[in-house]
Coordinates of C-alpha atoms in Angstrom, one line a residue:
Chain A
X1 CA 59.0 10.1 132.2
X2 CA 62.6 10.3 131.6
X3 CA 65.1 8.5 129.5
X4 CA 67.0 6.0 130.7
X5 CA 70.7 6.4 132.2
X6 CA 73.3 4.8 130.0
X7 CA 74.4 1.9 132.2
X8 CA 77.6 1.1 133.4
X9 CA 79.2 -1.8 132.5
X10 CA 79.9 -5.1 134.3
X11 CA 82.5 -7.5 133.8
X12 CA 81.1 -11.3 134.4
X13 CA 83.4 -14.1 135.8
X14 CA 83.1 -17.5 135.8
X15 CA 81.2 -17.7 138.8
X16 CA 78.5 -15.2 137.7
X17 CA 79.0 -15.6 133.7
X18 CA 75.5 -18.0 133.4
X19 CA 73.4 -14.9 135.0
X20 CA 74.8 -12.6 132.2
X21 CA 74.3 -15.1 129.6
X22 CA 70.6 -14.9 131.1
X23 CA 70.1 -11.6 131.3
X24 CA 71.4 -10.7 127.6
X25 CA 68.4 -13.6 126.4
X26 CA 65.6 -10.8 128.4
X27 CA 65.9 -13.6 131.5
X28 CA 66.1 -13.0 134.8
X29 CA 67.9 -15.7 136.9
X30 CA 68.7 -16.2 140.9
X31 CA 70.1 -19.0 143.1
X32 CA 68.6 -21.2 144.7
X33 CA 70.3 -24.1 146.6
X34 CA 69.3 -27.4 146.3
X35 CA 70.7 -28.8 149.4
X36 CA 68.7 -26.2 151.9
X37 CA 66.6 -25.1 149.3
X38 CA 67.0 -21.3 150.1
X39 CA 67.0 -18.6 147.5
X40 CA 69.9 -15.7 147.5
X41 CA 71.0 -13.4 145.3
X42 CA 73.5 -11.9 144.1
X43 CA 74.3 -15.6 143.0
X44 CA 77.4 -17.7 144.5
X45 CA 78.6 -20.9 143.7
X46 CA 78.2 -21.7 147.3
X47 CA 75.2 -21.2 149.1
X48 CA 75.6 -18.5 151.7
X49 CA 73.1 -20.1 154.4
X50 CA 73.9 -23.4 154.7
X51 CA 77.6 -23.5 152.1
X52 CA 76.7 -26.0 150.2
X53 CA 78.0 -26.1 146.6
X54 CA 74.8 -27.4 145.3
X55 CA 73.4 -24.7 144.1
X56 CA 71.3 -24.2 141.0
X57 CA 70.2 -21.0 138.7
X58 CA 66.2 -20.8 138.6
X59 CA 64.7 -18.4 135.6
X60 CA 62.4 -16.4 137.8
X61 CA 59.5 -13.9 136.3
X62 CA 61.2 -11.0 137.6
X63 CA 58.3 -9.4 139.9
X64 CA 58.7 -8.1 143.0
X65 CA 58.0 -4.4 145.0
X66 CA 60.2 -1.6 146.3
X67 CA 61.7 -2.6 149.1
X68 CA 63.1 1.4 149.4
X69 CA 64.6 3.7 146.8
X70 CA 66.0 6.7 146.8
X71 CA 65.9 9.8 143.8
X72 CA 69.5 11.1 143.4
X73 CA 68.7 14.2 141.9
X74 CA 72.0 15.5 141.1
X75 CA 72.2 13.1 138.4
X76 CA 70.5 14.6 134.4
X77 CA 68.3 12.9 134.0
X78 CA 67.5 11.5 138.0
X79 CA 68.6 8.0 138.5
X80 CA 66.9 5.8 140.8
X81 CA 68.8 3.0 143.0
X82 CA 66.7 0.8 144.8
X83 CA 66.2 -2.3 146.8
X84 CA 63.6 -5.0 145.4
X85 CA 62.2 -8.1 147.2
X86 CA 62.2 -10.4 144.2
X87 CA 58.8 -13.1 144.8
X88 CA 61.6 -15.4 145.4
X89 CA 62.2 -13.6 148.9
X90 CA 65.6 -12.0 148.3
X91 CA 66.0 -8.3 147.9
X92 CA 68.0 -7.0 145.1
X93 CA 69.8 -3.5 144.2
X94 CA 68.7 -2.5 140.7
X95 CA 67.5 1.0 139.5
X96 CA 63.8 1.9 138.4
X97 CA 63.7 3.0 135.0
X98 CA 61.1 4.7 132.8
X99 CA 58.8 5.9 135.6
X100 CA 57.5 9.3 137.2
X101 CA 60.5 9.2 140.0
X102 CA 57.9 11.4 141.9
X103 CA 55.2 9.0 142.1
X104 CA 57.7 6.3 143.2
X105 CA 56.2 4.6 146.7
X106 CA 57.9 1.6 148.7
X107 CA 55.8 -1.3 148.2
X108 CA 55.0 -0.3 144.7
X109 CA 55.2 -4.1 142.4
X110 CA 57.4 -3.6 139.9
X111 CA 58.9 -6.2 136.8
X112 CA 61.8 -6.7 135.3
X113 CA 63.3 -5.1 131.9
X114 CA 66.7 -5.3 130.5
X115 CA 68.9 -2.2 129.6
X116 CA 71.7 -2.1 127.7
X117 CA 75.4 -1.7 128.6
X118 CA 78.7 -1.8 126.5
X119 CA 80.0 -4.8 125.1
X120 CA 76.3 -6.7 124.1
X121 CA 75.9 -6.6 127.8
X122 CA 72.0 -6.2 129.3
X123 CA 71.9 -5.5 132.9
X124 CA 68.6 -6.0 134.7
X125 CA 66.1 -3.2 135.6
X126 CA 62.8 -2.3 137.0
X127 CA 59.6 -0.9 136.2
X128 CA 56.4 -0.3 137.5
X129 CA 53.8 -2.5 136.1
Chain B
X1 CA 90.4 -13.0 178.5
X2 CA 88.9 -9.9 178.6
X3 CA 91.0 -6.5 177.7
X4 CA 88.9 -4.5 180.8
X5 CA 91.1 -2.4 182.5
X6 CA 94.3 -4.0 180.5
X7 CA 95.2 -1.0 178.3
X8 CA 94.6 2.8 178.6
X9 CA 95.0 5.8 175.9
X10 CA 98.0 7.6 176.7
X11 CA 97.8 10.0 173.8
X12 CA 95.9 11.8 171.2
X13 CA 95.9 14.2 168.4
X14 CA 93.9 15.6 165.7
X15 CA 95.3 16.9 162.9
X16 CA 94.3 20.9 162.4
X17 CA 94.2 21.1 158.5
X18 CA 90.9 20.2 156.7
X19 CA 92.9 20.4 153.4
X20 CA 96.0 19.9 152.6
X21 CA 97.5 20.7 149.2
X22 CA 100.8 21.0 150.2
X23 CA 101.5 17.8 152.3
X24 CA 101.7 14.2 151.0
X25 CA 99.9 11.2 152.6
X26 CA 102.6 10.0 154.5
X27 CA 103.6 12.9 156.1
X28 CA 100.0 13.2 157.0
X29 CA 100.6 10.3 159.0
X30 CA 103.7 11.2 160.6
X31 CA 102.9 14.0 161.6
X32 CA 99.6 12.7 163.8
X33 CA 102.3 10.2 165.0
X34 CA 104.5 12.5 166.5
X35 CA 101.6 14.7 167.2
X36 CA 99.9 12.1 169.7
X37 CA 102.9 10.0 170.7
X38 CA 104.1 13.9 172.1
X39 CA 100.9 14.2 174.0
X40 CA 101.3 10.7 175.9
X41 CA 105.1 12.1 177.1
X42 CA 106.6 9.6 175.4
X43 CA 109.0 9.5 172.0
X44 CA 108.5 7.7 168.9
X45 CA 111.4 4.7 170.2
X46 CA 109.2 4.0 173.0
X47 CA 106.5 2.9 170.3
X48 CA 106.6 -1.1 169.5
X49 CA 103.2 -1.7 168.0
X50 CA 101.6 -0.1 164.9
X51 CA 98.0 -0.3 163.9
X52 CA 96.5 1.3 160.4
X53 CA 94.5 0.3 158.3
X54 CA 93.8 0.6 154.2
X55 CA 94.2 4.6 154.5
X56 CA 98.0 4.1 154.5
X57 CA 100.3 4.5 151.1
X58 CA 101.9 1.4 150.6
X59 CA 101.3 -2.4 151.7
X60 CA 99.6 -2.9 154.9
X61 CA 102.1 -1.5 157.4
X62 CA 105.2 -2.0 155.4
X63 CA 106.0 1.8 154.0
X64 CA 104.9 3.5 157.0
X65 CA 106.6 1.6 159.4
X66 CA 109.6 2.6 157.7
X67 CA 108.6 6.3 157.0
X68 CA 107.8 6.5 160.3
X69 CA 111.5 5.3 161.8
X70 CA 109.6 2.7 164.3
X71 CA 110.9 -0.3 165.6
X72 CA 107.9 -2.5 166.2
X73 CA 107.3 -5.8 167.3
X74 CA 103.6 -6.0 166.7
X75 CA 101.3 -4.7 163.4
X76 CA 97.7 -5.2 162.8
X77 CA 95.8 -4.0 160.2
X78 CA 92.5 -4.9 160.4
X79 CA 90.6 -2.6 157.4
X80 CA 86.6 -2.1 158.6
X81 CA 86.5 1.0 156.7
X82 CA 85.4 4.2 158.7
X83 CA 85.1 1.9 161.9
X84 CA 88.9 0.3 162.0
X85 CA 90.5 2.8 164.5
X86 CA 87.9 2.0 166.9
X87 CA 88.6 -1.9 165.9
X88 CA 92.3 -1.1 166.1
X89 CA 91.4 0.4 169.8
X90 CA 90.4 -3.2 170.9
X91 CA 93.2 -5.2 168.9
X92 CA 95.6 -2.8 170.8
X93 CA 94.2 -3.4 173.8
X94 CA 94.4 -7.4 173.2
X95 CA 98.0 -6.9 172.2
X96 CA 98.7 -5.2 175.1
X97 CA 97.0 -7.6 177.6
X98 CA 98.8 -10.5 175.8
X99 CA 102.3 -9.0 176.0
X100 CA 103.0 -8.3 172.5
X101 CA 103.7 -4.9 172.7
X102 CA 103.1 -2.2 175.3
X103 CA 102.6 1.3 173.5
X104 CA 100.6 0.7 170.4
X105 CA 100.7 3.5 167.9
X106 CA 97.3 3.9 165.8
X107 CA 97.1 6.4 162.6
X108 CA 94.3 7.4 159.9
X109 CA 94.9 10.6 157.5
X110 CA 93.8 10.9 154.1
X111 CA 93.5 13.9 151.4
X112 CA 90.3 13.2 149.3
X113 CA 89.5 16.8 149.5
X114 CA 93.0 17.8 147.7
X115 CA 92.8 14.8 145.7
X116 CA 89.1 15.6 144.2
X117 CA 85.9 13.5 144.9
X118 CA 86.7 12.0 140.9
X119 CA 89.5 10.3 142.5
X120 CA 87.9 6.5 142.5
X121 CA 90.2 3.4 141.5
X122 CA 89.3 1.2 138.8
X123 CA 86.4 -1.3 139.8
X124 CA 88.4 -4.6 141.1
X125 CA 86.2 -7.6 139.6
X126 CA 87.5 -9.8 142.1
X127 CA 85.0 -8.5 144.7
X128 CA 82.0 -10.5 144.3
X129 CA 79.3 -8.8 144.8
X130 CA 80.6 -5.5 142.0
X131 CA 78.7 -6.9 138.6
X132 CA 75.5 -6.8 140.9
X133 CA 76.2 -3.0 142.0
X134 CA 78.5 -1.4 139.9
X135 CA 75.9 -1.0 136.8
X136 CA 73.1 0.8 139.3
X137 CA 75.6 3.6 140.0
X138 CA 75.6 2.5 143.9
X139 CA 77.5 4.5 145.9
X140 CA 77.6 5.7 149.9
X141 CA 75.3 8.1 148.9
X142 CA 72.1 6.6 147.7
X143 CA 73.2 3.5 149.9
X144 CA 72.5 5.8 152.7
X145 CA 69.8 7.6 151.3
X146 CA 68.0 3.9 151.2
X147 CA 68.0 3.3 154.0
X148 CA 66.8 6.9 155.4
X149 CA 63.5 6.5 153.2
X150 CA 62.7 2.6 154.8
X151 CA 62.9 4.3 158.2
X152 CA 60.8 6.7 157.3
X153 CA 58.3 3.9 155.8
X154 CA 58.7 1.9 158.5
X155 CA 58.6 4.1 161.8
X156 CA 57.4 7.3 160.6
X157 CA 61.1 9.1 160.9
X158 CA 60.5 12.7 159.4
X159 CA 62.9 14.9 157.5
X160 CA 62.9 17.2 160.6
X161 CA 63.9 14.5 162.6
X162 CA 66.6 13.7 160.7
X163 CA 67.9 17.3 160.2
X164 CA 68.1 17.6 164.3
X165 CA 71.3 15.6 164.3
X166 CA 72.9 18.0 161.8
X167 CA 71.5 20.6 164.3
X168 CA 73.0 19.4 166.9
X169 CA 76.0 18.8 165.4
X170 CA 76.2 22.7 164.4
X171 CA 75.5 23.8 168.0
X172 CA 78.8 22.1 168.8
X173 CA 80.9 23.0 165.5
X174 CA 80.4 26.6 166.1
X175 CA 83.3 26.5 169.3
X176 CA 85.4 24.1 167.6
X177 CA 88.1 26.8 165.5
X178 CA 88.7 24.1 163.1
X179 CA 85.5 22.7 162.1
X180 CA 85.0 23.9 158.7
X181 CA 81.4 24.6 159.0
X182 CA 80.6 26.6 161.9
X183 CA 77.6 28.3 161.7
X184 CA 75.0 27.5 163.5
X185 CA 72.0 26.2 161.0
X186 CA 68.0 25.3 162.1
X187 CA 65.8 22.4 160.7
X188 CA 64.9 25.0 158.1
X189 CA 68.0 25.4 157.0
X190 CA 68.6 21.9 156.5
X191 CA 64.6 21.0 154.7
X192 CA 65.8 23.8 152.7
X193 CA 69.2 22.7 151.1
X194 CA 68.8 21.0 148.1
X195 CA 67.8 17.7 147.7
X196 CA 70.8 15.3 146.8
X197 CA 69.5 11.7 147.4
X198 CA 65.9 11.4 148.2
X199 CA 65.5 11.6 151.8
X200 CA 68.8 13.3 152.2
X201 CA 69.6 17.0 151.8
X202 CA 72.7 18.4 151.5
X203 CA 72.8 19.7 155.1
X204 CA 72.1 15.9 155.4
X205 CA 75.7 14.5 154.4
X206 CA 79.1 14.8 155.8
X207 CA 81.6 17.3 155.1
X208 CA 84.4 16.0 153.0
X209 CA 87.8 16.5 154.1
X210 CA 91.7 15.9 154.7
X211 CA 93.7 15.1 157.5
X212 CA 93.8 12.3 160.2
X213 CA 94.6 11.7 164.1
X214 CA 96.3 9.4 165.8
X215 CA 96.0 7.5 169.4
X216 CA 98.3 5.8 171.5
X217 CA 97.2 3.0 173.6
X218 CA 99.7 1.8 176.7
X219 CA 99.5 -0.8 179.4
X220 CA 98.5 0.1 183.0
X221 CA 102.0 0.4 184.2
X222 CA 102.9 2.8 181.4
X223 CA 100.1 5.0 182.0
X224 CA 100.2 5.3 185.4
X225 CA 104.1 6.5 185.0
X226 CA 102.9 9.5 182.6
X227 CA 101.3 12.3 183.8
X228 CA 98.0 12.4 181.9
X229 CA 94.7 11.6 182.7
X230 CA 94.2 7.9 183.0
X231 CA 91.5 7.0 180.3
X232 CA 90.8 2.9 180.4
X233 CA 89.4 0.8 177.5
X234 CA 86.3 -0.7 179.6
X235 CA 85.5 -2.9 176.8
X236 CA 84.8 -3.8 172.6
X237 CA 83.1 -5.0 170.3
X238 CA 83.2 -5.6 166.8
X239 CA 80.8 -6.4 163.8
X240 CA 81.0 -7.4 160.0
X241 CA 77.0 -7.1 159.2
X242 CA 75.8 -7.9 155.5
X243 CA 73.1 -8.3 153.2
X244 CA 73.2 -12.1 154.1
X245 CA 72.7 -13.2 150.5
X246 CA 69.4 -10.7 150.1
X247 CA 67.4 -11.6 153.4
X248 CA 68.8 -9.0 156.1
X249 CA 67.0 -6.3 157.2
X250 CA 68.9 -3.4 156.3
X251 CA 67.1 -1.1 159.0
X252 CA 70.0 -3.4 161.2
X253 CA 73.3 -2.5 161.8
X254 CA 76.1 -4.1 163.1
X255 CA 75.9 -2.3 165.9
X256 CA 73.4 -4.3 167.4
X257 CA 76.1 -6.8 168.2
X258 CA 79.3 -4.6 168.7
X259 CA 77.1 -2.6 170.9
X260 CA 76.2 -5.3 173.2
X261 CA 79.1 -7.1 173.3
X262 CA 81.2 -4.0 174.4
X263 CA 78.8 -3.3 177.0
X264 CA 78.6 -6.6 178.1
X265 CA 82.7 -6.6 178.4
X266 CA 82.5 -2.9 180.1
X267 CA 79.6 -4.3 182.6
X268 CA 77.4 -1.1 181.8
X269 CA 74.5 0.2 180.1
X270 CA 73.6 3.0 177.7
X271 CA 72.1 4.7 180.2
X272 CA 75.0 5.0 182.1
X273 CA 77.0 6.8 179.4
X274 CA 77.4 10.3 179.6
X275 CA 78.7 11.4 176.6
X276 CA 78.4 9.8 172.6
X277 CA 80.7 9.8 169.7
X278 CA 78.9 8.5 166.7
X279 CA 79.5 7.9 163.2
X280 CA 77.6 10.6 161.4
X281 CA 78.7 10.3 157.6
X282 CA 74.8 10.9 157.2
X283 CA 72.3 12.0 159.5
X284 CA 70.3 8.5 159.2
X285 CA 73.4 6.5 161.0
X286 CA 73.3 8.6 164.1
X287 CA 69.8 7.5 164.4
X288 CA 70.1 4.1 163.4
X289 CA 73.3 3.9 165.9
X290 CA 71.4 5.5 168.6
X291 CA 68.7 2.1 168.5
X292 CA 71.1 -0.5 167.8
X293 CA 73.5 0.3 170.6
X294 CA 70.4 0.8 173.0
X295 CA 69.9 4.3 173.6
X296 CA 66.4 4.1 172.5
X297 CA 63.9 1.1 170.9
X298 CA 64.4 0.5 167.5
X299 CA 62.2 2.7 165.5
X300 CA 62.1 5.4 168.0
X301 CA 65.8 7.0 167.4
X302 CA 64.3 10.3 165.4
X303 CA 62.0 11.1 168.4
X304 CA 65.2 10.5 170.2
X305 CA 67.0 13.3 168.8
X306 CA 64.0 15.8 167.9
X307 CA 64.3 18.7 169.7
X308 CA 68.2 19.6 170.3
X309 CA 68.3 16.4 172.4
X310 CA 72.1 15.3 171.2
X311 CA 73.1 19.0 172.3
X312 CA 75.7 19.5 175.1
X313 CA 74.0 21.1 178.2
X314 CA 70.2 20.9 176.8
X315 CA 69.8 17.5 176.0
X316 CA 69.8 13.7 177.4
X317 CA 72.4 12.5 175.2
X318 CA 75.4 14.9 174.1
X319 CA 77.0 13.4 171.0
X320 CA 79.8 14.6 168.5
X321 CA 81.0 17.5 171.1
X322 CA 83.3 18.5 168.3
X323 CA 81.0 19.1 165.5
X324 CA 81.4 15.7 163.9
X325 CA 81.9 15.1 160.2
X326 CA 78.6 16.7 159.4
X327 CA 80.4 20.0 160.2
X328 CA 84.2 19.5 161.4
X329 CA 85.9 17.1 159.7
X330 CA 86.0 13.2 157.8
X331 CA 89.3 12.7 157.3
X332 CA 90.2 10.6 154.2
X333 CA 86.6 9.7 154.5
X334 CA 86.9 7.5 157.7
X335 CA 85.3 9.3 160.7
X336 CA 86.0 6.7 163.5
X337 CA 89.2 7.9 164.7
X338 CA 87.7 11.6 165.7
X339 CA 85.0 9.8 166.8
X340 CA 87.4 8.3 169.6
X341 CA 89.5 11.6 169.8
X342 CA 86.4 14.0 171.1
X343 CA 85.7 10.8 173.5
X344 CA 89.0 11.3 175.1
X345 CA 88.9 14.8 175.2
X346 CA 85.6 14.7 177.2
X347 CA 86.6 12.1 179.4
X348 CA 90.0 14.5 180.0
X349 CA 87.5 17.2 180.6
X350 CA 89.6 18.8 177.6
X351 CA 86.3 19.4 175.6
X352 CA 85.7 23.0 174.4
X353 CA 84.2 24.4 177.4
X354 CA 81.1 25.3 175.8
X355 CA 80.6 21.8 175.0
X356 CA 82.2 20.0 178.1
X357 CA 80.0 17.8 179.3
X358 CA 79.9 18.2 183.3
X359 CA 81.9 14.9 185.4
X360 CA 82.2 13.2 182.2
X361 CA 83.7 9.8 183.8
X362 CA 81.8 6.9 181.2
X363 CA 81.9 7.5 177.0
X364 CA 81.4 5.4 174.0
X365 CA 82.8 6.0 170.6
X366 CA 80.9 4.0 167.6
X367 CA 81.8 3.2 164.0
X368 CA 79.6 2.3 160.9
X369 CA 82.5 2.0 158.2
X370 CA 81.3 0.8 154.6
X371 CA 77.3 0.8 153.5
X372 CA 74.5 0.6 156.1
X373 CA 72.1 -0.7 153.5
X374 CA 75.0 -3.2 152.4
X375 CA 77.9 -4.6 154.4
X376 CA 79.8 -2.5 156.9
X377 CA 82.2 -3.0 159.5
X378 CA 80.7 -1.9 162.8
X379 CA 83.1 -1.3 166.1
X380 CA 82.1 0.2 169.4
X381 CA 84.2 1.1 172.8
X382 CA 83.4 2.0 175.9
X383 CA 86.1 4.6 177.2
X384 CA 85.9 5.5 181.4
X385 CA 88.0 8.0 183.1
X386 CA 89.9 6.2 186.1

């Protein structure tokens, strides 16, 4: 195991604020659009497949599995960036935290967590569960 | 209308320095200018169309322009990242073909290396898609390394696989006097360099480096009144490929479509190419190039190269004659433009002779320029000696 990388912080706009609002109350949250009902992330007002602007956020439970990771090693301690297929169908960049990075394996389910950034700011994470 | 056979490439010129303390980034691009603007035979009043992309100091073409002392009547500057001279290539063929200007000027320098890799701007929070990557640390690298580990998973792609394109690429460096690795390494060599993104190794990644080229493209009549080898653009194609709001496969690039819609313009196949320029910032995009432009079936590109197959003289496909930018160069950390430059030179029959490929009369040059796991700008051209 190895402690958690301090994470950089994001600045929300109004497009994306709702999603940070979210994720600082321990929620994860996609869109989805109402129109084609497709899910996407990372969320837009307007919905990427079929542009309509009636799109919606959805509180989602956050579980999912390595779509493919990688270790970069250079970093102390090892951060790991990876892509997530949310249950919801759309894959997501994230990092893996608080897990043996050598017993990592594509496909491996994972579940959200929330680490903390500057300014009250929680950015979404992964874990194995 | 098609640009086959409406514009040729006149001139060339890479610049020799792989750092550069001493020289600003301007007069990196002027002196590429002059540099391949002298190898065409012509002067810089005979140029009336400039092409450059985000690599330039200043707005767009504005500065450089005047730096530069042109007199143009035509600008384009279409910013794919690493891929944007070959997309300029194309636009300044179109140009041409459409009468807008008749000896279009491209450039690319850049100085990271002087300027140190801790160089980045400020995050701009107007690009959408930075809250959702900027707090996981993303960056070309682990992008990169991503998408190596899913091929891997997927088709069974090994390390060694993978380190047979740096291989290669060594094999070729060692003529080139200014490639700034030059000895010649072996898939040991490359397992055994330390680990920097998980598949990747060090011997994995691209060199880092300053410097730049330029290319000038003419219309038939031009070229045909100077006295270099007549080197047509056959045909283009161009790509903006994305994570298409989380459902793409990212095992896809754009070249999938830049690829065939340049060989559909050119009215040939992969197999008829003899020799390959393509974008090797990492290892993984030469294979992942080599099966979206149709060299091989998807999923099959690291048998493809196993086994010194991208070497000049031993294998099918001879690619990156000059070493590429895992050993020569990357200026300003946009490879496309050499990847063109070594294209011409082989087509010329210019080519280091060790590396020459024989009657070298068809060539492509291909361009991944942004994140392959991501969104990238993909360009591809097919290049034939008339």
């Amino acid at each position: 195991m190895e402690e958690a990388v301090k994470m950089q912080t994001p600045k929300p706009n109004v497009e994306n604020q709702e999603y940070w609002q979210a994720a600082g109350r321990g929620v994860l949250v996609i869109k989805r659009c109402i129109d084609c009902g497709e899910a996407h992330h990372y969320p837009r007002a307007i919905c990427p497949f079929c542009h309509s602007a009636n799109t919606e956020w959805q509180e989602v439970a956050g579980t999912g599995v390595i779509h493919t990771y990688t270790v970069m090693r250079r970093e102390r301690p090892s951060t790991v960036t990876a892509y997530v297929t949310l249950d919801e169908g759309p894959i997501m960049l994230t990092n893996i935290v608080d897990c043996d990075v050598d017993a990592l394996r594509i496909g491996m389910h994972v579940k959200v967590r929330f680490a903390d950034a500057d300014e009250g700011i929680r950015v979404p994470v992964f874990s194995p569960r | 209308m098609t640009i086959r056979d409406k514009a040729y490439i006149a001139g060339i010129y890479e610049h020799p320095t792989r750092k550069a303390p001493d020289k600003s980034l301007a007069q990196l691009h002027a002196e590429v200018a002059i540099g391949a603007v002298a190898d065409a035979g012509l002067t810089m009043a005979d140029v009336d169309g400039f092409f450059c992309d985000n690599d330039v100091p200043g707005l767009g073409p504005i500065s450089l322009v005047e730096y530069l002392g042109l007199d143009v009547r035509h600008v384009d500057t279409t910013e794919t990242g690493g891929s944007a001279p070959i997309v300029h290539i194309s636009h300044a063929a179109q140009a041409i073909a459409s009468g807008k200007c008749s000896v279009a000027l491209i450039t690319l320098a850049g100085r990271p290396r002087s300027a140190g890799l801790s160089a980045n701007p400020p995050p701009n929070w107007d690009v959408p898609e930075l809250p959702f990557e900027y707090p996981y640390r993303s960056s070309v690298l682990n992008q990169y390394a991503m998408v190596a580990m899913r091929h891997m998973h997927e088709y069974g792609t090994t390390p060694e696989q993978l380190a047979w394109v740096k291989v290669a690429a060594s094999h070729h460096a060692q003529h080139n006097t200014h490639a700034m690795l030059r000895d010649v390494v072996s898939v040991e060599n490359v397992l055994q360099s330390p680990m920097i993104a998980d598949p990747l190794h060090r011997l994995d990644c691209c060199v880092v480096s300053d410097g730049g080229g330029a290319i000038v493209v003419v219309s038939p009549e031009i070229a045909r009144s100077l006295s270099r080898p007549l080197i047509k653009v056959r045909g283009a194609g161009e790509a903006i490929r994305d994570l298409r709001g989380g459902r793409a496969n990212i095992l896809e690039s754009g070249g999938v479509k830049s690829g065939a819609i340049a060989f559909e313009e050119a009215g040939v196949r992969p197999a008829d190419v003899k020799y390959a320029s393509l974008y090797d910032s990492f290892t993984i995009t030469v294979i992942v190039q080599l099966e979206d432009l149709g060299f091989c079936e998807k999923g099959l590109g690291g048998r493809f190269v196993a086994d010194g197959r991208l070497i000049s003289g031993v294998g099918r496909l001879p690619v990156n004659t000059d070493g590429g930018g895992l050993c020569n160069n990357h200026p300003g950390n946009r490879g496309g433009m050499t990847k063109v430059l070594e294209a011409v030179r082989q087509l010329r029959g210019e080519a280091h002779p060790a590396v020459q490929v024989p009657n070298c009369d068809l060539a492509l040059a291909h361009g991944t320029g942004g994140w392959l796991a991501s969104r990238h700008g993909s360009a591809t051209v097919i290049l034939e000696r008339e």
